PDB file of C-alpha atoms in Angstrom:
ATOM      1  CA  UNK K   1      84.271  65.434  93.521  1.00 78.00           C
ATOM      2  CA  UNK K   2      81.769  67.267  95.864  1.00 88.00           C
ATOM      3  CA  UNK K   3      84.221  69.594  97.453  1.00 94.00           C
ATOM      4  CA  UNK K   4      81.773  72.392  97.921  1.00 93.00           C
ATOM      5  CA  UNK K   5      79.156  70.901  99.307  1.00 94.00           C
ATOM      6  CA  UNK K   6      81.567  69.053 101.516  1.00 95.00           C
ATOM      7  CA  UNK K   7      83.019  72.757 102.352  1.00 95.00           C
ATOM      8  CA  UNK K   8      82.305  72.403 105.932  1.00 96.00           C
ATOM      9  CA  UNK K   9      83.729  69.681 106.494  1.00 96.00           C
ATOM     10  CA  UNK K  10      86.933  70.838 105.236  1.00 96.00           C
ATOM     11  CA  UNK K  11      86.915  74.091 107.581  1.00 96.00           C
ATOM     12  CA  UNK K  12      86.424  71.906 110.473  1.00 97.00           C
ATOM     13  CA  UNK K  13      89.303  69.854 110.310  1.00 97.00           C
ATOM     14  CA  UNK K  14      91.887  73.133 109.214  1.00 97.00           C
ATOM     15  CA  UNK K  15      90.275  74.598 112.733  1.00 97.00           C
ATOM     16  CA  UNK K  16      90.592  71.231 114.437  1.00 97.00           C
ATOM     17  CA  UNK K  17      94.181  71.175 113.764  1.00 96.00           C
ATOM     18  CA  UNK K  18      94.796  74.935 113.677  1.00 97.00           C
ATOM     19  CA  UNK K  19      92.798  74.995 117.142  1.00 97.00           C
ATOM     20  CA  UNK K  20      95.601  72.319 118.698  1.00 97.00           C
ATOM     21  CA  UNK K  21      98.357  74.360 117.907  1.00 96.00           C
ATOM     22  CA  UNK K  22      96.285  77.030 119.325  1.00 96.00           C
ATOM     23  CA  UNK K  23      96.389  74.880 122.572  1.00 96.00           C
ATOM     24  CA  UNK K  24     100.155  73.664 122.307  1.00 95.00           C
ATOM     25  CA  UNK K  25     101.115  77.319 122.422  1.00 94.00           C
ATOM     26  CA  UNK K  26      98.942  78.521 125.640  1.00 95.00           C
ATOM     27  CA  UNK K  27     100.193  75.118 127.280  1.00 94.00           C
ATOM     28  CA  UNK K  28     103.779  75.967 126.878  1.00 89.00           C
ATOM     29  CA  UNK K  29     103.552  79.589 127.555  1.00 90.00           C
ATOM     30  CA  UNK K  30     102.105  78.539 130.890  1.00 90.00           C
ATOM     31  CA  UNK K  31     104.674  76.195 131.733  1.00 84.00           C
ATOM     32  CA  UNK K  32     107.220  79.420 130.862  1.00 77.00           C
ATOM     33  CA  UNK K  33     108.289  77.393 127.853  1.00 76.00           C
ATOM     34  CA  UNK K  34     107.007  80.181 125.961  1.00 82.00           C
ATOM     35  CA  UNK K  35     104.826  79.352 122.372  1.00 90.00           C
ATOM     36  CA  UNK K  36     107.863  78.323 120.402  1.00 89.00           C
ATOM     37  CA  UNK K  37     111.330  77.205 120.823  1.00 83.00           C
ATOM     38  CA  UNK K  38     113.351  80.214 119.794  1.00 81.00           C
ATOM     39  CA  UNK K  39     116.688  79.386 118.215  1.00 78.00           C
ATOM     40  CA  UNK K  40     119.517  81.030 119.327  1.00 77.00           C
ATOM     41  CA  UNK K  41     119.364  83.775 116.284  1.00 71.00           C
ATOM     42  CA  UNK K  42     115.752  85.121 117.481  1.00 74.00           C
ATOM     43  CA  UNK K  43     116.691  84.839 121.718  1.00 76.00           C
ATOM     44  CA  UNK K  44     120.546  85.778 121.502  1.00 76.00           C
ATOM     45  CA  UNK K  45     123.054  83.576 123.181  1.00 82.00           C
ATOM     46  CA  UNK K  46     126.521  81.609 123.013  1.00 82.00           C
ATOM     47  CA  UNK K  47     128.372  80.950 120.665  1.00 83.00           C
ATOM     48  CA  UNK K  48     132.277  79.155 120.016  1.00 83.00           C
ATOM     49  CA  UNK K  49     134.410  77.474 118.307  1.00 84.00           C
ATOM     50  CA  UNK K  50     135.748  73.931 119.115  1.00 86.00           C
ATOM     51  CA  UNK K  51     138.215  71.619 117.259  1.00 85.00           C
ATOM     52  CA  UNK K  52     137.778  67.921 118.406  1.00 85.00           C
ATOM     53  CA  UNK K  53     141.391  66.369 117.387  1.00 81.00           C
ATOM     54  CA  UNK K  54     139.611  63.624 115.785  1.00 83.00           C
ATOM     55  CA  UNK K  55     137.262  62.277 114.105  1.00 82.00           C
ATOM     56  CA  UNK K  56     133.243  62.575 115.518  1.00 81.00           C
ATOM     57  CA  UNK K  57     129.561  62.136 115.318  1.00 82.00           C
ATOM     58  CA  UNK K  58     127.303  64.910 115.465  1.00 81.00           C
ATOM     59  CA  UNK K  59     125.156  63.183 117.553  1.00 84.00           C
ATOM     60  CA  UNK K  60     127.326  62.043 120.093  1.00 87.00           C
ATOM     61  CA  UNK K  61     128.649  65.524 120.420  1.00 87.00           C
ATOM     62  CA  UNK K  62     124.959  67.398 120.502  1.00 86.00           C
ATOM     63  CA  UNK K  63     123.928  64.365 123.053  1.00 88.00           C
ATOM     64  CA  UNK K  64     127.040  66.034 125.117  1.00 90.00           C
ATOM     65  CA  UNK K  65     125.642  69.816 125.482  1.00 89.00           C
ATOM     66  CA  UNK K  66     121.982  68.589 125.923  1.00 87.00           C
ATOM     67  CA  UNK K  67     122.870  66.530 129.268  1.00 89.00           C
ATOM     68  CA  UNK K  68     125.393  69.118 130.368  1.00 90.00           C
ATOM     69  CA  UNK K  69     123.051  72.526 129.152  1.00 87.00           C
ATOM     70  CA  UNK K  70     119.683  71.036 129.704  1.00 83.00           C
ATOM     71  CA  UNK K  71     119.125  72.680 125.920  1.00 81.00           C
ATOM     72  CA  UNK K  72     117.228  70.345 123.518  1.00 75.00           C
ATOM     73  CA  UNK K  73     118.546  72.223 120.232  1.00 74.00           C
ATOM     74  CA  UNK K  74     122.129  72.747 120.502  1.00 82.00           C
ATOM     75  CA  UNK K  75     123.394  74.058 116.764  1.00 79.00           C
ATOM     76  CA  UNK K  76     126.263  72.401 115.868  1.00 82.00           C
ATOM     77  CA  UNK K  77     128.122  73.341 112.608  1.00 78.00           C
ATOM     78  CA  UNK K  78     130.782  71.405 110.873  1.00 77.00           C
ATOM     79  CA  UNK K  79     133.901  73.244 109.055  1.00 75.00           C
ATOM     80  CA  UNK K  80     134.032  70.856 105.806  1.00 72.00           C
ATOM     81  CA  UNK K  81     137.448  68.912 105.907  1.00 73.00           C
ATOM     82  CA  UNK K  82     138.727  69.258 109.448  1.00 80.00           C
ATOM     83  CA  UNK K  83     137.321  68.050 113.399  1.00 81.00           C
ATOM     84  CA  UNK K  84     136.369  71.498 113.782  1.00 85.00           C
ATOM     85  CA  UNK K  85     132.642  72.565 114.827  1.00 86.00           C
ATOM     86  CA  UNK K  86     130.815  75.753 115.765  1.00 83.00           C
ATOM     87  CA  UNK K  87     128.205  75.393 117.938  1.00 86.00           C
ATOM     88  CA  UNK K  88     125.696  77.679 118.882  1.00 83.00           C
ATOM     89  CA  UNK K  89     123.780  77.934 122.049  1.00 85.00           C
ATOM     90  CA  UNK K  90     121.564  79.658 124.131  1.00 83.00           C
ATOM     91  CA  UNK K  91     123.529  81.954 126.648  1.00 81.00           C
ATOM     92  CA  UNK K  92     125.286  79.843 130.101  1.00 82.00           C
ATOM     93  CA  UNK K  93     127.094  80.671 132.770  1.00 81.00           C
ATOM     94  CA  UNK K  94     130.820  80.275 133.403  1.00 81.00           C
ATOM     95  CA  UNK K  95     130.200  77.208 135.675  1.00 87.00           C
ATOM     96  CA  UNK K  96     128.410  75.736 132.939  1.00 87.00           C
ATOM     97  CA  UNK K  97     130.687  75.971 130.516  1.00 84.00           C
ATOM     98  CA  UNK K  98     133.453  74.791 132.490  1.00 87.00           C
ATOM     99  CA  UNK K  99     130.965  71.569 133.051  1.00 89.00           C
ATOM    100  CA  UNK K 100     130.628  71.551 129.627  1.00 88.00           C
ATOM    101  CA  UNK K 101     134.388  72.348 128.532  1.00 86.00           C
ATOM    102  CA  UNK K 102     135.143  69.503 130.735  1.00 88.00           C
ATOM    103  CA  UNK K 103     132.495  66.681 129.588  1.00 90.00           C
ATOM    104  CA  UNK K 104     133.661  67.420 125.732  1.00 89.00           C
ATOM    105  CA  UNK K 105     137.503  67.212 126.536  1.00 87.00           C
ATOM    106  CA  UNK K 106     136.474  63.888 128.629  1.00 88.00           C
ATOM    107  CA  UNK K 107     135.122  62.712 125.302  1.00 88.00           C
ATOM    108  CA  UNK K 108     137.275  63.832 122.757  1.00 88.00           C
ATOM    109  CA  UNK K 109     140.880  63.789 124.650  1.00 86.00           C
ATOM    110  CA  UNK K 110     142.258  66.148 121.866  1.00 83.00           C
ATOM    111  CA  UNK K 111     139.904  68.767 121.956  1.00 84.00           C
ATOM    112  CA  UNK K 112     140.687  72.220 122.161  1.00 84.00           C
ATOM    113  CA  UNK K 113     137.741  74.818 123.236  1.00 82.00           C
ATOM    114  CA  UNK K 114     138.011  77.995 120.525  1.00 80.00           C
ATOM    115  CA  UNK K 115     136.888  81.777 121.157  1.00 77.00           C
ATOM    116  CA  UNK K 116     133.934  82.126 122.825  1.00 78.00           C
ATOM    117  CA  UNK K 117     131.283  84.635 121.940  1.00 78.00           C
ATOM    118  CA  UNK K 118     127.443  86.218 122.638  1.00 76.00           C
ATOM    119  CA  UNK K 119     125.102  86.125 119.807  1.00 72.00           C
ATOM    120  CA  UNK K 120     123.363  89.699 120.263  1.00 70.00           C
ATOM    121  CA  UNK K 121     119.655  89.382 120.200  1.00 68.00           C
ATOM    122  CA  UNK K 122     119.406  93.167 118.770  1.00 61.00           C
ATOM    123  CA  UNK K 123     120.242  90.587 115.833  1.00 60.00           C
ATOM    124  CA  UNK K 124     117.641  88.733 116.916  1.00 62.00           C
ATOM    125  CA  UNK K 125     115.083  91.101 117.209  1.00 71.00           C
ATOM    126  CA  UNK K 126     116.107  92.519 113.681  1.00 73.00           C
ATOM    127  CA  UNK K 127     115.600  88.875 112.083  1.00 68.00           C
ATOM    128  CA  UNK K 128     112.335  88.610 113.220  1.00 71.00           C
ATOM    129  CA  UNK K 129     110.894  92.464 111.964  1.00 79.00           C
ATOM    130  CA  UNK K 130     112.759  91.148 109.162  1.00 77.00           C
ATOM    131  CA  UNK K 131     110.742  87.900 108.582  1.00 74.00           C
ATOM    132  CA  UNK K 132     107.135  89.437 109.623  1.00 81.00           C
ATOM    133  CA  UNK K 133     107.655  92.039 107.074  1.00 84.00           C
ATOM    134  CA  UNK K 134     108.688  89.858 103.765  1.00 81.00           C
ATOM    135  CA  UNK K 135     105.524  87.636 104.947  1.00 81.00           C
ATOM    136  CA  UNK K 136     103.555  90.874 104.345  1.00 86.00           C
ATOM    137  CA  UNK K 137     104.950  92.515 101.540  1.00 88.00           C
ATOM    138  CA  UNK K 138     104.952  88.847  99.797  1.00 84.00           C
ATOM    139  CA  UNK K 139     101.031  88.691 100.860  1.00 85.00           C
ATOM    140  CA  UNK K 140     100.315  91.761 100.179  1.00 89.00           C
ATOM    141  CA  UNK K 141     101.624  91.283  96.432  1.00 89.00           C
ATOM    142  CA  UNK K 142      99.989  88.001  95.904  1.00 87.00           C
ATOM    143  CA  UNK K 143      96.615  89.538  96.966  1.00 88.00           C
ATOM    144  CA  UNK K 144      97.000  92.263  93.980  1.00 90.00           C
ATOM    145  CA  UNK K 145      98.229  90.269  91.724  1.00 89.00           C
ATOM    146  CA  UNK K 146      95.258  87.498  91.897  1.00 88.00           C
ATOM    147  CA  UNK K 147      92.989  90.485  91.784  1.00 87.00           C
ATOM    148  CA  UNK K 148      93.758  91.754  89.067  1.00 89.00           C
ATOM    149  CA  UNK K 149      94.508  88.855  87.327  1.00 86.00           C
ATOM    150  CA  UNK K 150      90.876  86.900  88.003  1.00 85.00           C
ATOM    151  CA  UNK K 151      89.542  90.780  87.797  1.00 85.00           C
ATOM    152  CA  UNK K 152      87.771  89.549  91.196  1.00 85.00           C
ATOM    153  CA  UNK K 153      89.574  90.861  94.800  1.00 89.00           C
ATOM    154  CA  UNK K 154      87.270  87.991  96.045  1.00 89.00           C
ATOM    155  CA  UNK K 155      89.462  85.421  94.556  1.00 89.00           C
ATOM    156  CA  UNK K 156      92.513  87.084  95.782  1.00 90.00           C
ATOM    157  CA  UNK K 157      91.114  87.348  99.374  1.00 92.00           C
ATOM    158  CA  UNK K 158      90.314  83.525  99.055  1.00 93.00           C
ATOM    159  CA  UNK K 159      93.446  82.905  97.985  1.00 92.00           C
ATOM    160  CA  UNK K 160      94.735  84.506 101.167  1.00 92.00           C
ATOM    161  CA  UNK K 161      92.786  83.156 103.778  1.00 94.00           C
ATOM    162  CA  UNK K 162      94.419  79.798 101.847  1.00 94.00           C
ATOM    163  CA  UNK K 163      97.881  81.059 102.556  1.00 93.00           C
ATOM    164  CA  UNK K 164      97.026  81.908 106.277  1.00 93.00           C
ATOM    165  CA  UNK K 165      95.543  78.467 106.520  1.00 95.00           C
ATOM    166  CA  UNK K 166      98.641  77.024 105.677  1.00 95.00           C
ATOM    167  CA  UNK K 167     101.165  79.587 107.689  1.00 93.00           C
ATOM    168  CA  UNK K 168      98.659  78.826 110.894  1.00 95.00           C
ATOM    169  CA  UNK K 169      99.417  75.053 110.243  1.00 96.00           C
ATOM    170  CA  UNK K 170     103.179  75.369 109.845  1.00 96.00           C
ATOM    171  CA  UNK K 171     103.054  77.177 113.062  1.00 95.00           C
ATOM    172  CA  UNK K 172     101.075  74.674 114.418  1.00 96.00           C
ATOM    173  CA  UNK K 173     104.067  72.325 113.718  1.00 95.00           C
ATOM    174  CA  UNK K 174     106.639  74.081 114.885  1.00 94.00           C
ATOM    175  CA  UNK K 175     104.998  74.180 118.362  1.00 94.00           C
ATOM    176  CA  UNK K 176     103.414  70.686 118.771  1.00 93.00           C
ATOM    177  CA  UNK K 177     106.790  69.346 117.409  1.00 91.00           C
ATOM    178  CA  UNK K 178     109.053  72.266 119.428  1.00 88.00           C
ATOM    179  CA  UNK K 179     111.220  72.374 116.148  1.00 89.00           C
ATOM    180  CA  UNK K 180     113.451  75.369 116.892  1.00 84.00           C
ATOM    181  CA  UNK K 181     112.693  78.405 115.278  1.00 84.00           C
ATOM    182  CA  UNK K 182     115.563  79.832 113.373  1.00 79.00           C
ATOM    183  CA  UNK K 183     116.423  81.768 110.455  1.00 76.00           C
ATOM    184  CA  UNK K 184     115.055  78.954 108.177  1.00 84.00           C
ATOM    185  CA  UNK K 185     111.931  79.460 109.712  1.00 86.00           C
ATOM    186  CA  UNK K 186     111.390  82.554 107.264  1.00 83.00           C
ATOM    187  CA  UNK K 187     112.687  80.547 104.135  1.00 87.00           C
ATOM    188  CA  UNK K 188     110.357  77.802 105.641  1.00 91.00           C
ATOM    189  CA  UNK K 189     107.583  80.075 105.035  1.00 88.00           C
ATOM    190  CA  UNK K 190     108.131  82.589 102.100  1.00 87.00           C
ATOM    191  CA  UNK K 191     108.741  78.873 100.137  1.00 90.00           C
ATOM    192  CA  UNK K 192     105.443  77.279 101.207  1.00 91.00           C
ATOM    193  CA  UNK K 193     102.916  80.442 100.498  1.00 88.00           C
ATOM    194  CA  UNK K 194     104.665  80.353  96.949  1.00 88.00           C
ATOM    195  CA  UNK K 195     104.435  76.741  96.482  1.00 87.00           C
ATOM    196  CA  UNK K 196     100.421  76.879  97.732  1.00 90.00           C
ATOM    197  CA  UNK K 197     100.140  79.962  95.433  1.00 91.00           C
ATOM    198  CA  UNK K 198     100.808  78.577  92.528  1.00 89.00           C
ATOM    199  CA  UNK K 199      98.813  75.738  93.144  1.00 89.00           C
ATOM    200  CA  UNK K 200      95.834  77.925  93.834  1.00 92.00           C
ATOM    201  CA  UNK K 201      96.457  79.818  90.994  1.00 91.00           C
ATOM    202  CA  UNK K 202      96.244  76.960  88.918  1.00 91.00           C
ATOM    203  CA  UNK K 203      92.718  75.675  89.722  1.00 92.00           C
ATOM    204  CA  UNK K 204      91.580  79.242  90.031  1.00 92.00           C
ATOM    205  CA  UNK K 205      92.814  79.664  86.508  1.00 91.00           C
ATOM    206  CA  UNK K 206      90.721  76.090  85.388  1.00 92.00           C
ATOM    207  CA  UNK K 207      87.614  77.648  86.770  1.00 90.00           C
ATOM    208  CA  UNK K 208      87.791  80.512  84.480  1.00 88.00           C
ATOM    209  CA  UNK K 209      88.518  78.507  81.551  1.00 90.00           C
ATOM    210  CA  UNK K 210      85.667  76.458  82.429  1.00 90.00           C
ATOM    211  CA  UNK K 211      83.604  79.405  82.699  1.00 86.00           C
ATOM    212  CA  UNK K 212      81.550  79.632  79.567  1.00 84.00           C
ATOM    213  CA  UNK K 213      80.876  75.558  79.605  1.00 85.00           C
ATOM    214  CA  UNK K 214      78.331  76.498  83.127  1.00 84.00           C
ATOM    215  CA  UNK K 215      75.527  78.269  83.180  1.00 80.00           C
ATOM    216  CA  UNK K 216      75.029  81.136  85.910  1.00 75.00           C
ATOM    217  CA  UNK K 217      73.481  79.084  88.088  1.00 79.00           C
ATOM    218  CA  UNK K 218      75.725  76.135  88.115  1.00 87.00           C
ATOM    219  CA  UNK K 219      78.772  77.304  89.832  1.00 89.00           C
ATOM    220  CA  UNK K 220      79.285  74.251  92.242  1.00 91.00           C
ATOM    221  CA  UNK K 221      79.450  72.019  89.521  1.00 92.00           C
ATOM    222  CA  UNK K 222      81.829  74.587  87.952  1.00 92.00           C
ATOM    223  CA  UNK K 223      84.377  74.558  91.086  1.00 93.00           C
ATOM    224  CA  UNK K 224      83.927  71.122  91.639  1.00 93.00           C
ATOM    225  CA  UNK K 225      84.835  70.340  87.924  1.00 94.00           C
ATOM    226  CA  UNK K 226      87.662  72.445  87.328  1.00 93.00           C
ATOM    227  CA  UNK K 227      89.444  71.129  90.837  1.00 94.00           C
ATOM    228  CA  UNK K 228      88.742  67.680  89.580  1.00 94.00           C
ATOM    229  CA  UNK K 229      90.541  68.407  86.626  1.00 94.00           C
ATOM    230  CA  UNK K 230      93.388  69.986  87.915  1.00 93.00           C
ATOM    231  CA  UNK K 231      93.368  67.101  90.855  1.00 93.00           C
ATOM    232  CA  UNK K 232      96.012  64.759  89.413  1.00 91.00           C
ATOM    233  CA  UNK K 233      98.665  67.532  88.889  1.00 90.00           C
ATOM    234  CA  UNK K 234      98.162  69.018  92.410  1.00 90.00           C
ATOM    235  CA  UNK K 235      98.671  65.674  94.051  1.00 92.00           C
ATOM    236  CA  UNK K 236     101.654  64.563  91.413  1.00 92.00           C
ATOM    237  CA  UNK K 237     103.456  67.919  91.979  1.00 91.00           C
ATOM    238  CA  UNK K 238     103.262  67.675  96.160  1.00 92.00           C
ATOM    239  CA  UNK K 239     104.179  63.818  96.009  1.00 94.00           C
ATOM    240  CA  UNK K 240     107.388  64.552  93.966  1.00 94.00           C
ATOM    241  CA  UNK K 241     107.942  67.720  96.181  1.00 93.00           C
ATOM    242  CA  UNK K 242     107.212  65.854  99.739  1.00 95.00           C
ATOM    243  CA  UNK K 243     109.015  62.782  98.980  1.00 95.00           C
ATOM    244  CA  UNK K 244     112.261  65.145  97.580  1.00 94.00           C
ATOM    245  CA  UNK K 245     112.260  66.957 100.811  1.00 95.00           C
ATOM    246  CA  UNK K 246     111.026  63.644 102.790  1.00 95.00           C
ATOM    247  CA  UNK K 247     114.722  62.264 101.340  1.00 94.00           C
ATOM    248  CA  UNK K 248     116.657  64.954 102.886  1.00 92.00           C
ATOM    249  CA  UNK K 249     114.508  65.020 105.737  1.00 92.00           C
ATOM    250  CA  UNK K 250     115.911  61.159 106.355  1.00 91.00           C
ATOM    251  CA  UNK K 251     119.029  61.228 105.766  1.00 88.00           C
ATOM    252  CA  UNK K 252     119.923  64.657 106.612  1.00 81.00           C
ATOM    253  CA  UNK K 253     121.800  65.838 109.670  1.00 73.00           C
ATOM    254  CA  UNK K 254     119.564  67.655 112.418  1.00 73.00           C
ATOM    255  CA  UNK K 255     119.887  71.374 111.277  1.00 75.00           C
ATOM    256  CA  UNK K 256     118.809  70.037 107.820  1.00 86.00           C
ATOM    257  CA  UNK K 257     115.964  68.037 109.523  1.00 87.00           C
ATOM    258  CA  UNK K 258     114.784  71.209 110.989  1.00 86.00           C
ATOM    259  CA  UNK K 259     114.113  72.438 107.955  1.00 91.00           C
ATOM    260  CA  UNK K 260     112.669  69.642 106.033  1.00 94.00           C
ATOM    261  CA  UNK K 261     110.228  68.738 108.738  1.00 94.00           C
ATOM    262  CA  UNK K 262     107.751  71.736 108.729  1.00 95.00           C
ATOM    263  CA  UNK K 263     108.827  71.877 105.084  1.00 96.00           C
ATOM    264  CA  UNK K 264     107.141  68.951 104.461  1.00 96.00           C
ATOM    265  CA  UNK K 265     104.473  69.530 106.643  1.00 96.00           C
ATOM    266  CA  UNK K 266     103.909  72.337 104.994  1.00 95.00           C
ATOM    267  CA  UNK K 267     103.804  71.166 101.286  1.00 96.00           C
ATOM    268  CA  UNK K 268     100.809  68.695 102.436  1.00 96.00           C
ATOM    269  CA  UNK K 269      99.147  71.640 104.217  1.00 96.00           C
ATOM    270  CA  UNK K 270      99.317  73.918 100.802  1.00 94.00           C
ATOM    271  CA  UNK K 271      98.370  70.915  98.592  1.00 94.00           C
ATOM    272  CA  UNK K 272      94.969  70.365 100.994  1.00 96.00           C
ATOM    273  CA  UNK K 273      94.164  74.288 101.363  1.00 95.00           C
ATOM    274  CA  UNK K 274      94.971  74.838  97.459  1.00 94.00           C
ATOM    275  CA  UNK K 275      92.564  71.903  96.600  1.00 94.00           C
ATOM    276  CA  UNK K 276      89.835  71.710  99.671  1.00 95.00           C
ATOM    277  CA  UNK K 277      90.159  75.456 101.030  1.00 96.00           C
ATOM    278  CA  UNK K 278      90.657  78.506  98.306  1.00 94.00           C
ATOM    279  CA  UNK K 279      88.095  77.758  96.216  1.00 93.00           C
ATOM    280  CA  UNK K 280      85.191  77.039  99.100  1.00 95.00           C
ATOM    281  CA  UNK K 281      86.187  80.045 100.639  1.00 95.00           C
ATOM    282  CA  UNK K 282      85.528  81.782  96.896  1.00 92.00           C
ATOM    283  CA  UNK K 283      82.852  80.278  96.723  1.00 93.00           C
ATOM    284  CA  UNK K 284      81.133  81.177 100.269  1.00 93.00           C
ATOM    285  CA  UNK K 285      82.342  84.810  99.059  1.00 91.00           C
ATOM    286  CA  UNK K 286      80.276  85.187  95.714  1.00 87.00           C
ATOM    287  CA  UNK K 287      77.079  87.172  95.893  1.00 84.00           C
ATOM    288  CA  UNK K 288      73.778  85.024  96.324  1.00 80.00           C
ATOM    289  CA  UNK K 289      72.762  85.340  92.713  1.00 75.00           C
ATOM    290  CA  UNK K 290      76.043  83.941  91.598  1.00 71.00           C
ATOM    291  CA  UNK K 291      75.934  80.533  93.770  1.00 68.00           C
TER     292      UNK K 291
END
């Protein structure tokens, strides 16, 4: 495999795609969409209880509060053995939710409207300080510990600019797509850069071992050798991984499917940067005499 001197190649597309989510966000922060579609844990809003009397469907009950709301991401939560939901919302105004009281009672005859309450978005705002600083401290500890464990900081900064790739492409998802952004958006995350870590770690670890079969002046042929060798198990371990998460992603229920969706999109995003990425950018790092 020629991945190095195919390295450009490989940046290209990462920007490509990195560069449309780029564009997603500007286009719906000017419509006043704003770059992502904050759930109602980052923005604050309304929240209540409702027991249905019966039997339901999900869907039919989250197609309900979308027509009435005009919200595309209604969280609906089901108490396990009864017709009682909570649903979660962004914040409306009493006529609304008399509209809405009354187009849920018009479906489900039975139903009985619960306490009603607002979803503070100091919360919110806590969450997401919250979720930018385990991204760092979870960064920052990765970087040291590749350092010192390859005795190189260039392989740990490679390593990084890997794991950005991949958070910039997750992000990318989450706009082009509009998935909501909740509070599995940080588990979302903190799961991927350890799943592309490890993966990284793993060819990084092959090219060291490989080390003293390459002369000085062969360290292409070193790279490209040791991800070659190390191809089969980073494709075998993402396949299982995607197509597990691809299973729940199909026959989950829509808060689940907001999860597995950039999940998976993210697994196939670690697998490419861990494989195409880290070790071009460690290589486009190394001093002249060592290339």
């Amino acid at each position: 495999m020629k991945i190095i001197e195919n390295r450009m190649k490989f940046f290209i597309a990462s920007l490509v795609v990195i560069c449309i989510g780029i564009g997603a966000m500007l286009f719906h922060v000017q419509k006043g969409d704003g770059p992502f579609q904050y759930d109602v844990e980052f923005t604050g809003g309304t929240a209540f209880d409702l027991d249905l009397g019966e039997t339901y469907e999900t869907n039919v009950l989250q197609d309900i509060i979308k027509e009435v709301t005009g919200q595309t991401s209604p969280q609906i939560q089901q108490i396990i053995g009864t017709n009682e939901v909570t649903v979660k919302i962004q914040s409306i105004d009493s006529d609304t939710r008399q509209k809405l009281t009354e187009a849920i009672t018009k479906q489900y005859q039975n139903a009985v409207m619960g306490e009603v309450s607002d979803v503070s978005k100091t919360v919110s705002n806590e969450m997401q300080a919250a979720a930018i600083k385990a991204t760092l401290i979870a960064v920052v500890a990765m970087l040291l510990y590749i350092s010192l464990r390859f005795h190189d900081f260039r392989a740990g900064a490679s390593a990084i600019v890997a794991l950005f790739h991949d958070v910039l492409i997750v992000l990318a998802a989450y706009t082009v797509f509009r998935i909501p952004v909740n509070n599995t958006f940080i588990v979302v995350l903190l799961t991927i850069l350890g799943y592309s870590i490890n993966a990284t770690i793993v060819i990084f670890d092959r090219i060291r071992e490989n080390k003293e079969h390459f002369s000085a002046k062969q360290t292409t042929e070193k790279i490209n050798k040791s991800i070659s060798q190390t191809l089969a198990r980073s494709i075998n371990t993402s396949l299982t991984t995607f197509l597990t998460v691809g299973a729940i992603y199909v026959l989950g229920v829509p808060s689940i499917k907001e999860f597995a969706l950039p999940m998976m999109i993210g697994i196939l995003a670690g697998a490419y940067s861990s494989v195409c990425i880290s070790g071009s950018v460690w290589y486009v790092m190394l001093p002249k005499n060592e290339k």
